[in-house]
mmCIF file of C-alpha atoms and ligand atoms in Angstrom:
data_model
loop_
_atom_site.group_PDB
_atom_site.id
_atom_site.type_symbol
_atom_site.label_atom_id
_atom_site.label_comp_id
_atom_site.label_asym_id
_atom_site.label_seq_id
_atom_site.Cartn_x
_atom_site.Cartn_y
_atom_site.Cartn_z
ATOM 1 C CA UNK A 1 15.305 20.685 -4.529
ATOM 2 C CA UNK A 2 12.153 21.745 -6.490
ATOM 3 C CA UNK A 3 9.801 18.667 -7.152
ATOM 4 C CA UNK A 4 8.076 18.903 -10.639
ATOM 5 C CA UNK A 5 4.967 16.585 -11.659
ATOM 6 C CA UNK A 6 5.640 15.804 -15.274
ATOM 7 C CA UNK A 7 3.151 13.658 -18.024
ATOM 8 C CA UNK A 8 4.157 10.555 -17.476
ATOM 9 C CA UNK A 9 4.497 9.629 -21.288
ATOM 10 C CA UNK A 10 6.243 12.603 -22.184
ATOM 11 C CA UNK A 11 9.299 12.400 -19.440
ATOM 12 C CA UNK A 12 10.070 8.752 -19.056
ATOM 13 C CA UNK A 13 13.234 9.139 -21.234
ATOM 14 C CA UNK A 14 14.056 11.605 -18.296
ATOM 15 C CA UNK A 15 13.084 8.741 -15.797
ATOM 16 C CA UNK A 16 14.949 6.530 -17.013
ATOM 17 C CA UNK A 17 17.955 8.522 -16.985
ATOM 18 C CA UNK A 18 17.525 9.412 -13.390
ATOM 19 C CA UNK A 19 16.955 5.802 -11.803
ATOM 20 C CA UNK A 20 19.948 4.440 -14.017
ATOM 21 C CA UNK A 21 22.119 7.264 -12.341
ATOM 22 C CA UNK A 22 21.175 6.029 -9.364
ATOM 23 C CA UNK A 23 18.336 8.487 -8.031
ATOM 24 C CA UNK A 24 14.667 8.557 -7.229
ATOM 25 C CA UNK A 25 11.327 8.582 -9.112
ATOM 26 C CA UNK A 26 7.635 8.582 -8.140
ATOM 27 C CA UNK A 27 6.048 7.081 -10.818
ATOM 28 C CA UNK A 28 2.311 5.228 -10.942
ATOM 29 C CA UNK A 29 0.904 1.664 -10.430
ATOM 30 C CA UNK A 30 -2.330 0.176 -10.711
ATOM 31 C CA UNK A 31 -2.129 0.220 -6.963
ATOM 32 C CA UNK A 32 -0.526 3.171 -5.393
ATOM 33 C CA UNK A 33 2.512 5.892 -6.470
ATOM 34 C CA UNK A 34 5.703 4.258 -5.994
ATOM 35 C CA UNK A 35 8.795 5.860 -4.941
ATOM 36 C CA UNK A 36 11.601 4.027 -7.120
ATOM 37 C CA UNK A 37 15.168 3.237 -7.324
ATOM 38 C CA UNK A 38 17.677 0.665 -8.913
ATOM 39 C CA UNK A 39 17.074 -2.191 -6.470
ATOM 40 C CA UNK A 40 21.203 -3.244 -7.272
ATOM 41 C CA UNK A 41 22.052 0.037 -6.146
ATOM 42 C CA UNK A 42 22.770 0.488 -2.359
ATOM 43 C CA UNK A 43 23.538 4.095 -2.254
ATOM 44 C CA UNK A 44 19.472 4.737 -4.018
ATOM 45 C CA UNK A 45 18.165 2.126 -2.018
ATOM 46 C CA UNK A 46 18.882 3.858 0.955
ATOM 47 C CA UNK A 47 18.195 7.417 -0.067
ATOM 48 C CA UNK A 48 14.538 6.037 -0.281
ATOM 49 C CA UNK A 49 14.260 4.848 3.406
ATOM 50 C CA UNK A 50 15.660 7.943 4.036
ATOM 51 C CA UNK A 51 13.222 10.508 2.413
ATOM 52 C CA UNK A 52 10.420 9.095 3.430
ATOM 53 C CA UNK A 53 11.567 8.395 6.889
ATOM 54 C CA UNK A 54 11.406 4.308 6.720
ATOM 55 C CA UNK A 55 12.476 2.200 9.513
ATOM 56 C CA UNK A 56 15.182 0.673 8.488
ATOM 57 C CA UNK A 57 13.973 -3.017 9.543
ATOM 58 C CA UNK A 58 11.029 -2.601 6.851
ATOM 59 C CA UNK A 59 11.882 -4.282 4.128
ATOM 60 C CA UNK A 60 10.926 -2.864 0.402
ATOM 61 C CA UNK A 61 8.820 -4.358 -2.979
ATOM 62 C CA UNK A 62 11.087 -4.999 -5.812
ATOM 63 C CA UNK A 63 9.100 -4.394 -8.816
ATOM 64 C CA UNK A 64 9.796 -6.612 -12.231
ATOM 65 C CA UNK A 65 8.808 -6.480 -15.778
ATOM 66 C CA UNK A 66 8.162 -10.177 -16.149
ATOM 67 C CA UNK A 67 8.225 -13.515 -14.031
ATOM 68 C CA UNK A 68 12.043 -13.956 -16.037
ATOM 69 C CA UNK A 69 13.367 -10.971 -14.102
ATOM 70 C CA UNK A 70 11.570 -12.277 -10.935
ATOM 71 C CA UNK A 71 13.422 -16.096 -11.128
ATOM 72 C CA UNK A 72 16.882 -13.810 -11.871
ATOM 73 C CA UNK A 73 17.074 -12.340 -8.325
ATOM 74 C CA UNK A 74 15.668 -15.071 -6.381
ATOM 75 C CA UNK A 75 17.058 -17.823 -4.913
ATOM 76 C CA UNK A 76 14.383 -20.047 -5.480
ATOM 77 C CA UNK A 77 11.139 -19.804 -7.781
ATOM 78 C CA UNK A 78 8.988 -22.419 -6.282
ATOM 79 C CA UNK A 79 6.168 -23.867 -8.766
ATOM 80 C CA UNK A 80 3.263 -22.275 -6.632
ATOM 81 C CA UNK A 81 4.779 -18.449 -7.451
ATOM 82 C CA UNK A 82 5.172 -19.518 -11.170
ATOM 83 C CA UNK A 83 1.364 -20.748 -11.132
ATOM 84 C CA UNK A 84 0.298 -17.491 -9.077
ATOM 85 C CA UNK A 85 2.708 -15.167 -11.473
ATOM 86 C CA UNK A 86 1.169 -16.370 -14.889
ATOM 87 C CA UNK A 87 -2.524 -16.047 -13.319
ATOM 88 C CA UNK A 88 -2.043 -12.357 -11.395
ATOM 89 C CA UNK A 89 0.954 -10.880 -12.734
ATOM 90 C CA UNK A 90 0.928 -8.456 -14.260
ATOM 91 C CA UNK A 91 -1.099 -7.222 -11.336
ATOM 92 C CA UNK A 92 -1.548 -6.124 -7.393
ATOM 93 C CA UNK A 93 0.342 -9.170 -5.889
ATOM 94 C CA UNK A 94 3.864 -9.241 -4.274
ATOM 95 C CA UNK A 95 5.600 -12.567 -3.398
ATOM 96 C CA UNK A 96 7.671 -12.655 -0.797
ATOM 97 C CA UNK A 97 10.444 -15.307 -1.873
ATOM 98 C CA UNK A 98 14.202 -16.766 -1.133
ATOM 99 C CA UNK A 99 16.643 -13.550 -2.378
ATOM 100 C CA UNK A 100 19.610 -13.724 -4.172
ATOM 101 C CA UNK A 101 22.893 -11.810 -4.052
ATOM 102 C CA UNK A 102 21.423 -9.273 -7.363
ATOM 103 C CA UNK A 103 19.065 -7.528 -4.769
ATOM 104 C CA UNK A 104 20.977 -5.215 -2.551
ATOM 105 C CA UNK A 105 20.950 -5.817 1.362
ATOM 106 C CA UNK A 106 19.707 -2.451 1.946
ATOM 107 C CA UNK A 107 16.426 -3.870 -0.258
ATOM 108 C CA UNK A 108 15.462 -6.546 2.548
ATOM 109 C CA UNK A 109 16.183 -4.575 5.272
ATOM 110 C CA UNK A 110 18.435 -7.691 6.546
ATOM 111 C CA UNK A 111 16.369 -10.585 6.014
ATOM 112 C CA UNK A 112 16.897 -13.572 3.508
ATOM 113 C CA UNK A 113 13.847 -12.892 1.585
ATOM 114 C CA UNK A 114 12.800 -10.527 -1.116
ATOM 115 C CA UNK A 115 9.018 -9.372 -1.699
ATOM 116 C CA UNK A 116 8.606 -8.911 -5.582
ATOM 117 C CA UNK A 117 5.950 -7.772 -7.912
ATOM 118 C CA UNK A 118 5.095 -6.946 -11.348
ATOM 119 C CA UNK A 119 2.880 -3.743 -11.341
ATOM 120 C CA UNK A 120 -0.059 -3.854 -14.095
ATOM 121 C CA UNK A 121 0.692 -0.279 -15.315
ATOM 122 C CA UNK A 122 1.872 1.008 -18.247
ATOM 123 C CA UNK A 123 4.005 3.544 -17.117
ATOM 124 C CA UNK A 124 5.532 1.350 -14.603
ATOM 125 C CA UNK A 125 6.135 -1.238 -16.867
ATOM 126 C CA UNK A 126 7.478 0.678 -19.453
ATOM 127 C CA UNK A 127 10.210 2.452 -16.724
ATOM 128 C CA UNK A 128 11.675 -1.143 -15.457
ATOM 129 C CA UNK A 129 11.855 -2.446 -19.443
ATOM 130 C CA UNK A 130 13.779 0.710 -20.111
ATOM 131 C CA UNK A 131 15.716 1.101 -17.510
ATOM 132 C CA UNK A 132 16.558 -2.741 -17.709
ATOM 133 C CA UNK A 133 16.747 -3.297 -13.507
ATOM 134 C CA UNK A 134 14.661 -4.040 -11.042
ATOM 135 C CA UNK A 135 12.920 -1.167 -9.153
ATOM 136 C CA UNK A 136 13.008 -1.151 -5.387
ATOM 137 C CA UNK A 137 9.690 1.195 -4.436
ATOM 138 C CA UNK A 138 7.925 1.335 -1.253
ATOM 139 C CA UNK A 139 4.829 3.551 -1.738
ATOM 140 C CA UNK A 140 5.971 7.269 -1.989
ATOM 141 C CA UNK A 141 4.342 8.701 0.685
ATOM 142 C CA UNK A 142 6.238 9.558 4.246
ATOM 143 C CA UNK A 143 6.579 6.445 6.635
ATOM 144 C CA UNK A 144 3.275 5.411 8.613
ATOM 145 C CA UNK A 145 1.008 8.337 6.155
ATOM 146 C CA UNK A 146 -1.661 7.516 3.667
ATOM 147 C CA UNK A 147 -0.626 5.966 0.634
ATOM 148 C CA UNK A 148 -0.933 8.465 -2.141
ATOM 149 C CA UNK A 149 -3.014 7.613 -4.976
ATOM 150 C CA UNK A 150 -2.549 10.479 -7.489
ATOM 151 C CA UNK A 151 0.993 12.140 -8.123
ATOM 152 C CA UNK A 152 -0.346 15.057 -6.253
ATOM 153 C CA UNK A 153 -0.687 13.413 -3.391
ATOM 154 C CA UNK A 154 3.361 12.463 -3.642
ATOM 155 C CA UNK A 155 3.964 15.661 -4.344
ATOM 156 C CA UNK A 156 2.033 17.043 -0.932
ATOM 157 C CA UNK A 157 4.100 14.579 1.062
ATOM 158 C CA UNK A 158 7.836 14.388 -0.954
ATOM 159 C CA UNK A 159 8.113 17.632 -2.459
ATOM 160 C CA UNK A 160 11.183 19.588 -1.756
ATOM 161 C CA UNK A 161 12.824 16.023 -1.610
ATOM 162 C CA UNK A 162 12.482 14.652 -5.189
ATOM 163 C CA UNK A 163 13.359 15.677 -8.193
ATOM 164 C CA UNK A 164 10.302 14.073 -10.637
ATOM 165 C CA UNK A 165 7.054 12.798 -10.455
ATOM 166 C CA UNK A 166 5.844 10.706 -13.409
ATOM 167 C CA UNK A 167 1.790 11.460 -13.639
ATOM 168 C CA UNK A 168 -0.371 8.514 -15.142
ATOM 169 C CA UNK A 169 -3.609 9.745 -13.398
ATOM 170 C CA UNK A 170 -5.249 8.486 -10.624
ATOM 171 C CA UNK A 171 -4.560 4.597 -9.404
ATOM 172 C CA UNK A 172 -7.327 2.223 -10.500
ATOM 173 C CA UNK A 173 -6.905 -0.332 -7.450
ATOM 174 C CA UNK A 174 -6.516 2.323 -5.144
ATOM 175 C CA UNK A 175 -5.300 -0.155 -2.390
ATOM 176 C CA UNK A 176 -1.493 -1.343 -1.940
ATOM 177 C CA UNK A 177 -0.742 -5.121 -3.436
ATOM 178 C CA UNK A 178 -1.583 -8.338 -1.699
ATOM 179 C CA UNK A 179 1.506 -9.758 0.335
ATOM 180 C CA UNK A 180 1.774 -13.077 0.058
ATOM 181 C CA UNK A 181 4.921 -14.955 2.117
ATOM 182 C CA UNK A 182 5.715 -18.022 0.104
ATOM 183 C CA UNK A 183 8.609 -19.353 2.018
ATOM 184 C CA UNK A 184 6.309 -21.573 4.696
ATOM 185 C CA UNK A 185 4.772 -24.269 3.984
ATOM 186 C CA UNK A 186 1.256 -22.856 3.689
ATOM 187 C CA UNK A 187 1.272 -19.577 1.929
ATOM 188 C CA UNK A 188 0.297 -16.950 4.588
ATOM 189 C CA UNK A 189 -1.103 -13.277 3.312
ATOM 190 C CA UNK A 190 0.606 -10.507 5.208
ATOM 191 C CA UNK A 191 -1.293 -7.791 4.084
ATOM 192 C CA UNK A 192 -4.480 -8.077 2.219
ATOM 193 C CA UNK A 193 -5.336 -6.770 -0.963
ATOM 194 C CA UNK A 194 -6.823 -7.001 -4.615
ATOM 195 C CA UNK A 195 -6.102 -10.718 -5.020
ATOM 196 C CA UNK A 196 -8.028 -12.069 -2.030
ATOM 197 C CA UNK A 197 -7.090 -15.274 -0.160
ATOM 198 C CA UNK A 198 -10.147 -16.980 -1.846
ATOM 199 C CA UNK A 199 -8.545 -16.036 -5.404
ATOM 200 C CA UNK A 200 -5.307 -17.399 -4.408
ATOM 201 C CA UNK A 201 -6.032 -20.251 -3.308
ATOM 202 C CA UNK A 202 -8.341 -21.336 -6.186
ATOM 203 C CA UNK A 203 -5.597 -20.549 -8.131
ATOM 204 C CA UNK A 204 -3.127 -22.708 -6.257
ATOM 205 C CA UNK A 205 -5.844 -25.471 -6.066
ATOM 206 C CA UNK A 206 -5.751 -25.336 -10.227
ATOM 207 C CA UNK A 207 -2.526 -26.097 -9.908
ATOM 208 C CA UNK A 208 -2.612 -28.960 -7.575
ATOM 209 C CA UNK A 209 -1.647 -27.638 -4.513
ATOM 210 C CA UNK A 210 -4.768 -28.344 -2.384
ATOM 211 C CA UNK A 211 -3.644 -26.751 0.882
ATOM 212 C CA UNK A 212 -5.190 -22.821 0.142
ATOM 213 C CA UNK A 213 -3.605 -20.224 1.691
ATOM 214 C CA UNK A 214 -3.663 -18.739 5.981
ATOM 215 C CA UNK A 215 -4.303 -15.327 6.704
ATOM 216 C CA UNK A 216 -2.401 -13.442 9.053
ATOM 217 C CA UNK A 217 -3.833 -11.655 11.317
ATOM 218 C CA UNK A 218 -1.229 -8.627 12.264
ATOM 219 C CA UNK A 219 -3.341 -6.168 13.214
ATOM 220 C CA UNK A 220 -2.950 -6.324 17.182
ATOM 221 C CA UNK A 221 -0.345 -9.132 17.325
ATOM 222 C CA UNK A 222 2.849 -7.861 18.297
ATOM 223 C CA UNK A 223 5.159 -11.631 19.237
ATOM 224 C CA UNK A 224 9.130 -10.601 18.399
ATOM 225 C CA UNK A 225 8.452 -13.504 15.280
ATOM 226 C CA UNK A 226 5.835 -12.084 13.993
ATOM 227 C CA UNK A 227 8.000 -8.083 13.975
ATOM 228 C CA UNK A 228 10.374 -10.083 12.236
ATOM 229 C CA UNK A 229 7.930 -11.498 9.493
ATOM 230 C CA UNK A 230 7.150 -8.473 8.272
ATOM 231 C CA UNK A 231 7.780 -5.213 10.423
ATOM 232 C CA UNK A 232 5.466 -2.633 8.214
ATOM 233 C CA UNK A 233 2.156 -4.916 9.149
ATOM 234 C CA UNK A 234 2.358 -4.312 11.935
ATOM 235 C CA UNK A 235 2.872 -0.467 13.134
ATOM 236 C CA UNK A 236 0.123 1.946 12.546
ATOM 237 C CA UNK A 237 0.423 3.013 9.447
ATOM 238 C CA UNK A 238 -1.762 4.710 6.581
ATOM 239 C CA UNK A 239 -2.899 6.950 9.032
ATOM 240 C CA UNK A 240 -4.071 10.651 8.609
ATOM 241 C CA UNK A 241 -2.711 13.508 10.330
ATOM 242 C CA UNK A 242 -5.804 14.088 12.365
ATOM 243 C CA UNK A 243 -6.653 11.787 15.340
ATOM 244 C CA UNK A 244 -8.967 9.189 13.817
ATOM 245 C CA UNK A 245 -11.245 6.407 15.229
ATOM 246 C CA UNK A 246 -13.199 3.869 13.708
ATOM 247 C CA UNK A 247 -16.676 2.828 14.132
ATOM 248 C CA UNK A 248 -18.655 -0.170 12.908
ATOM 249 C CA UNK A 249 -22.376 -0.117 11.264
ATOM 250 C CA UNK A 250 -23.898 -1.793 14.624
ATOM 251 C CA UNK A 251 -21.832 0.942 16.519
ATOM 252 C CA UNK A 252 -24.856 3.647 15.824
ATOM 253 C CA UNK A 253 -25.767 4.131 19.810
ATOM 254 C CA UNK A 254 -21.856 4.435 20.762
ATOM 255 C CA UNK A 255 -21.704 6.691 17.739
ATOM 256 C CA UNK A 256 -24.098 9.205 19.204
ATOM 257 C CA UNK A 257 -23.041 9.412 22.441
ATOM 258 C CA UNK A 258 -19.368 10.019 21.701
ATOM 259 C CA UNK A 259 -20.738 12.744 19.608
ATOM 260 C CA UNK A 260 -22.591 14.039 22.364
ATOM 261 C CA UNK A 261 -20.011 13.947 24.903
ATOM 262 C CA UNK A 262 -17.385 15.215 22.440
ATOM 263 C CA UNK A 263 -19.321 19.050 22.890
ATOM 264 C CA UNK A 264 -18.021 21.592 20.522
ATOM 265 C CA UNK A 265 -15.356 19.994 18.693
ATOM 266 C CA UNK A 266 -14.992 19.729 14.920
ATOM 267 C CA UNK A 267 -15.979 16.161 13.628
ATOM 268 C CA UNK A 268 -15.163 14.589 10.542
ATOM 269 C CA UNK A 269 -16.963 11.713 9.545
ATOM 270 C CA UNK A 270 -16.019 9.186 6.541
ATOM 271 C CA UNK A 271 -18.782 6.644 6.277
ATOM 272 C CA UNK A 272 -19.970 3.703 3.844
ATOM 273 C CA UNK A 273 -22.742 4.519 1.355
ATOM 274 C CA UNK A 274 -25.347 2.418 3.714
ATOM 275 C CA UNK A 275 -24.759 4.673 6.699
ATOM 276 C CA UNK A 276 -27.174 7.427 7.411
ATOM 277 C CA UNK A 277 -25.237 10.557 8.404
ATOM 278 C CA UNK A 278 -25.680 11.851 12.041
ATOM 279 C CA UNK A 279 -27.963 15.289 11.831
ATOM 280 C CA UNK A 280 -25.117 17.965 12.857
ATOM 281 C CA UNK A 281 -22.216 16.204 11.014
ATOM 282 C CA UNK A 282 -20.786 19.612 9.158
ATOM 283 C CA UNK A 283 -17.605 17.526 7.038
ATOM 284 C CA UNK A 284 -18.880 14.032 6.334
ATOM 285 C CA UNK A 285 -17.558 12.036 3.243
ATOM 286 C CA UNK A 286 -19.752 8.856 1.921
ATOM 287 C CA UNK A 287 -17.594 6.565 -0.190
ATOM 288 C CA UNK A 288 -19.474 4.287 -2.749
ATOM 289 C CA UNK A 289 -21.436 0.858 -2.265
ATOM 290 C CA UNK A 290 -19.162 -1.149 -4.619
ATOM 291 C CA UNK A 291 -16.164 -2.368 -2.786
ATOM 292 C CA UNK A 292 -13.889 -1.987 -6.036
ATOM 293 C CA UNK A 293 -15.462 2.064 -6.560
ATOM 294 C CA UNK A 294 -14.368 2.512 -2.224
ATOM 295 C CA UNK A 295 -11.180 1.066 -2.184
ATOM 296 C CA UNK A 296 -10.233 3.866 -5.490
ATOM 297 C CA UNK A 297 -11.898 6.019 -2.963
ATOM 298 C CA UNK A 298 -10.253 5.349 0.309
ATOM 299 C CA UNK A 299 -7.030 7.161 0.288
ATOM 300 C CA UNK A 300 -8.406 10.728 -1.533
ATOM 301 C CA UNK A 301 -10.957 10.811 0.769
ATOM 302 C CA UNK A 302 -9.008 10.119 3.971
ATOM 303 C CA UNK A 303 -6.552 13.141 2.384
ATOM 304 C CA UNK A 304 -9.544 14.982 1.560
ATOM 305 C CA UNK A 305 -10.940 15.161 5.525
ATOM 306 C CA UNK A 306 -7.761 15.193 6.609
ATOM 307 C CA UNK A 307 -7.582 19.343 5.020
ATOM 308 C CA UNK A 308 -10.563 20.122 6.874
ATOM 309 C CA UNK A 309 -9.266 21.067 9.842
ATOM 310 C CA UNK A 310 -10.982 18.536 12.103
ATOM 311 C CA UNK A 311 -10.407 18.161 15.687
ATOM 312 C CA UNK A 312 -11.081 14.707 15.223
ATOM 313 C CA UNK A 313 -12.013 11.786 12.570
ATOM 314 C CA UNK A 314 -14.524 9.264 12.993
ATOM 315 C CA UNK A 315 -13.958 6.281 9.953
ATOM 316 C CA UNK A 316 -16.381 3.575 9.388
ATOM 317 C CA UNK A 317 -14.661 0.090 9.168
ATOM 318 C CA UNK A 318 -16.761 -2.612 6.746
ATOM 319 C CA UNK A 319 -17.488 -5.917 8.429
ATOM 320 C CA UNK A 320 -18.165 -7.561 4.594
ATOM 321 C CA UNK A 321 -15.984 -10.382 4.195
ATOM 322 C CA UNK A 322 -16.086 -10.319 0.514
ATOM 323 C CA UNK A 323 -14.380 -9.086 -2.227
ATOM 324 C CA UNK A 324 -11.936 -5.710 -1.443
ATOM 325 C CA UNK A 325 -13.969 -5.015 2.202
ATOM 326 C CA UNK A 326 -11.596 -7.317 4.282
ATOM 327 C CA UNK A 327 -8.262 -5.296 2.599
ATOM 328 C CA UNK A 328 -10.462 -2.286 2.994
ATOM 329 C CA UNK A 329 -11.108 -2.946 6.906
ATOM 330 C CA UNK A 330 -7.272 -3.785 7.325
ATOM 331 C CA UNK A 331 -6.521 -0.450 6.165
ATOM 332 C CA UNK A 332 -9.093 1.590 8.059
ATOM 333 C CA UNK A 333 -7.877 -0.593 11.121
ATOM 334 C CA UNK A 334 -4.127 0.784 10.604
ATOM 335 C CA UNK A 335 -5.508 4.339 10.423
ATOM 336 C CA UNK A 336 -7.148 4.735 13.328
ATOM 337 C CA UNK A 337 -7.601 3.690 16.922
ATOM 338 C CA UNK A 338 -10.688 2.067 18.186
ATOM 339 C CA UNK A 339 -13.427 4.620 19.822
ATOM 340 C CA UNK A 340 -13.268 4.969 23.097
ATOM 341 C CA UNK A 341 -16.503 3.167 24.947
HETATM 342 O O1 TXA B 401 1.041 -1.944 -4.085
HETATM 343 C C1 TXA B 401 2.139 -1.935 -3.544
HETATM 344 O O2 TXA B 401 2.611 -2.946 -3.017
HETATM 345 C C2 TXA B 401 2.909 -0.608 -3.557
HETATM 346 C C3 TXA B 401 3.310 -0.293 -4.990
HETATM 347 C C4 TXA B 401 4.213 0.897 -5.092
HETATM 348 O O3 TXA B 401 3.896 -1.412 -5.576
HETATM 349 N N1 TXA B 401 4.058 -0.713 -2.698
HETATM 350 C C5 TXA B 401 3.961 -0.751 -1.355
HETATM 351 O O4 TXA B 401 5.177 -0.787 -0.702
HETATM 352 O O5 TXA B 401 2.897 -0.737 -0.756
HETATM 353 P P1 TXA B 401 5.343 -0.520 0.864
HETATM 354 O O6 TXA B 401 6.797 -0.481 1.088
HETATM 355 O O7 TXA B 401 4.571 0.672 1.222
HETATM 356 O O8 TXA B 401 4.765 -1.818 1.520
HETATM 357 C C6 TXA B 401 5.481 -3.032 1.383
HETATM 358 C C7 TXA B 401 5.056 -3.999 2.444
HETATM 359 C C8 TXA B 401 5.548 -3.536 3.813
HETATM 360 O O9 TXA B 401 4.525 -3.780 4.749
HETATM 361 C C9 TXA B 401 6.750 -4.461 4.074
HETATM 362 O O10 TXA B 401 6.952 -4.727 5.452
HETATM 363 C C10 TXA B 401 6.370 -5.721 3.300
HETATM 364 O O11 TXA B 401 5.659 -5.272 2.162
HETATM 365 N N2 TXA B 401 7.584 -6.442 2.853
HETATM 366 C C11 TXA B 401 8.521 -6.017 1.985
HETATM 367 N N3 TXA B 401 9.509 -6.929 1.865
HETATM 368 C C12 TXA B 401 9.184 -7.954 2.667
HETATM 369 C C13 TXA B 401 9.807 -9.208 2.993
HETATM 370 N N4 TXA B 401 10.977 -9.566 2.462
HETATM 371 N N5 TXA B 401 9.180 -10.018 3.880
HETATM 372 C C14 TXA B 401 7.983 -9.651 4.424
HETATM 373 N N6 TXA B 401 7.347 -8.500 4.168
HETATM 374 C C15 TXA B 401 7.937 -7.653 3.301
HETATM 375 MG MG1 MG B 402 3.655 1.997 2.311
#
């Protein structure tokens, strides 16, 4: 099959034709490149875990056009996801909520809920009002790679095996959604993102729901519940092709030495503005101070290194707690393994 990028404003007449037959498009968020099909469509749905290779216990994002569309294929639309939807949607936050019998099985991988989101793009927005159903997209890059943030990056990792990619530039989040389970009794975020726990809970607070939000910490935690609760958290994922390992800022002395002991080998290193690059470090990449500016960064950069034919990566993981760093951190976590000692 040849794979063609396309402008996204000039081919979404062709898009739309295409899902509502029951195929596959990449098309652009405000977070990452989607890979999208007619969530009511069982046949599509499951063409997408198989192109990109999904587990099939790893249950998708159905994207909406409006909170209406999200109350018509859920079971139940509790008042906390109606205060969260008018304050962040459109935007980077999927709820994870009751399903109903619209959604195709294939969608929730076998559970009883559905994770849903209304993407803050134009050109997504515009595909789901015109094609008039929900859109069922995991991000369209192969299973456990880094997300792709520009339609050439879906095209270096799904060409041959779809037919269009809608381009709308580069993503401006540059980091996947926020998941946010609301079917316990305290919200719990299962992957961070954009719309931090703080955000969310102020939010909720507004609304008279006092108890905030927990975090879940997945990364390490492997109980058979906590597979069940949401089996993509948990694997490594997001991960470059070449070996990586992370390092922290007060790492500098372990830094060295593995340098020293590592004798000959190609290193790539992908550090935070604040970190002064090793003398003897041929491929380094420094992503910006601003924690908005690094997570637009993240995924290009990993890509970038990644094409440098390193023997090995070395990533530096932000300890901030603020703003983007901890969703930042979560990803560089997934990517890599820890260095050894
Ligand atoms: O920003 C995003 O969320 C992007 C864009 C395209 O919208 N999508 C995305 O999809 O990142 P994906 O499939 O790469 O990640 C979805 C995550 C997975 O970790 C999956 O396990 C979790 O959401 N998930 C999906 N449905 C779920 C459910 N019913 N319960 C718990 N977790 C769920
Ligand atoms: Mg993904």
């Amino acid at each position: 099959m040849r794979t063609r990028i396309q402008p996204a404003d000039l081919f979404l007449r062709q898009a739309v034709e295409l899902i509502r037959a029951g195929g596959l498009v990449a098309f652009p968020t405000e977070t990452v490149y989607g890979l999208g099909a007619d969530a009511g469509c069982e046949s599509a749905v499951r063409s997408i875990y198989k192109i990109k290779g999904r587990p099939a216990n790893n249950p998708l994002i159905v994207h909406v056009a409006d909170v209406a569309a999200a109350q018509a294929y859920t079971a139940k639309f509790p008042r906390s996801a109606a205060a969260l939807a008018e304050t962040f949607w459109p935007g980077p936050l999927t709820m994870v909520l009751p399903r109903n019998k619209r959604i195709c099985p294939a969608v929730s991988a076998g559970k009883n809920t559905v994770a849903i989101r209304c993407p803050n793009h134009p050109v997504a927005l515009a595909l789901l009002r015109e094609s008039g159903c929900p859109i069922a997209a995991p991000s369209a890059n192969l299973s456990g790679h880094t997300s792709p943030t520009t339609a050439q990056h879906v095209y270096d990792d799904l060409h041959g095996l779809i037919e269009l990619i809608l381009d709308g530039g580069p993503c401006t989040v540059g980091l996947e959604s926020t998941v946010l389970d609301l079917t316990t009794e305290v919200p719990v975020v299962l992957r961070p993102g954009a719309v931090t726990p703080e955000m969310l809970a102020s939010c909720l607070a507004a609304a008279d729901m006092p108890d905030g939000v927990q975090v879940f910490s997945g990364h390490g935690v492997k109980t058979a519940a906590d597979e069940l609760k949401s089996p993509g958290l948990l694997e490594s994922h997001y991960a470059p092709r070449t070996p990586a390992l992370r390092f922290y800022a007060s790492d500098a002395s372990r830094l060295h030495r593995y340098m020293q002991d590592c004798g000959g080998k190609r290193i790539g290193l992908l550090g935070l503005e604040s970190f002064a690059v090793p003398p003897g470090m041929s491929e380094a990449v420094i992503l910006p101070a601003d924690d908005q500016a690094c997570a637009r960064a993240l995924y290009q950069a990993l890509r970038d290194l990644d094409h440098r034919r390193c023997d090995v990566l070395l990533i530096q993981c932000p300890s901030d707690t603020d703003g983007l760093w901890p969703a930042i951190a979560d990803r560089v976590r997934r990517a890599t393994k820890e260095m050894p000692i």
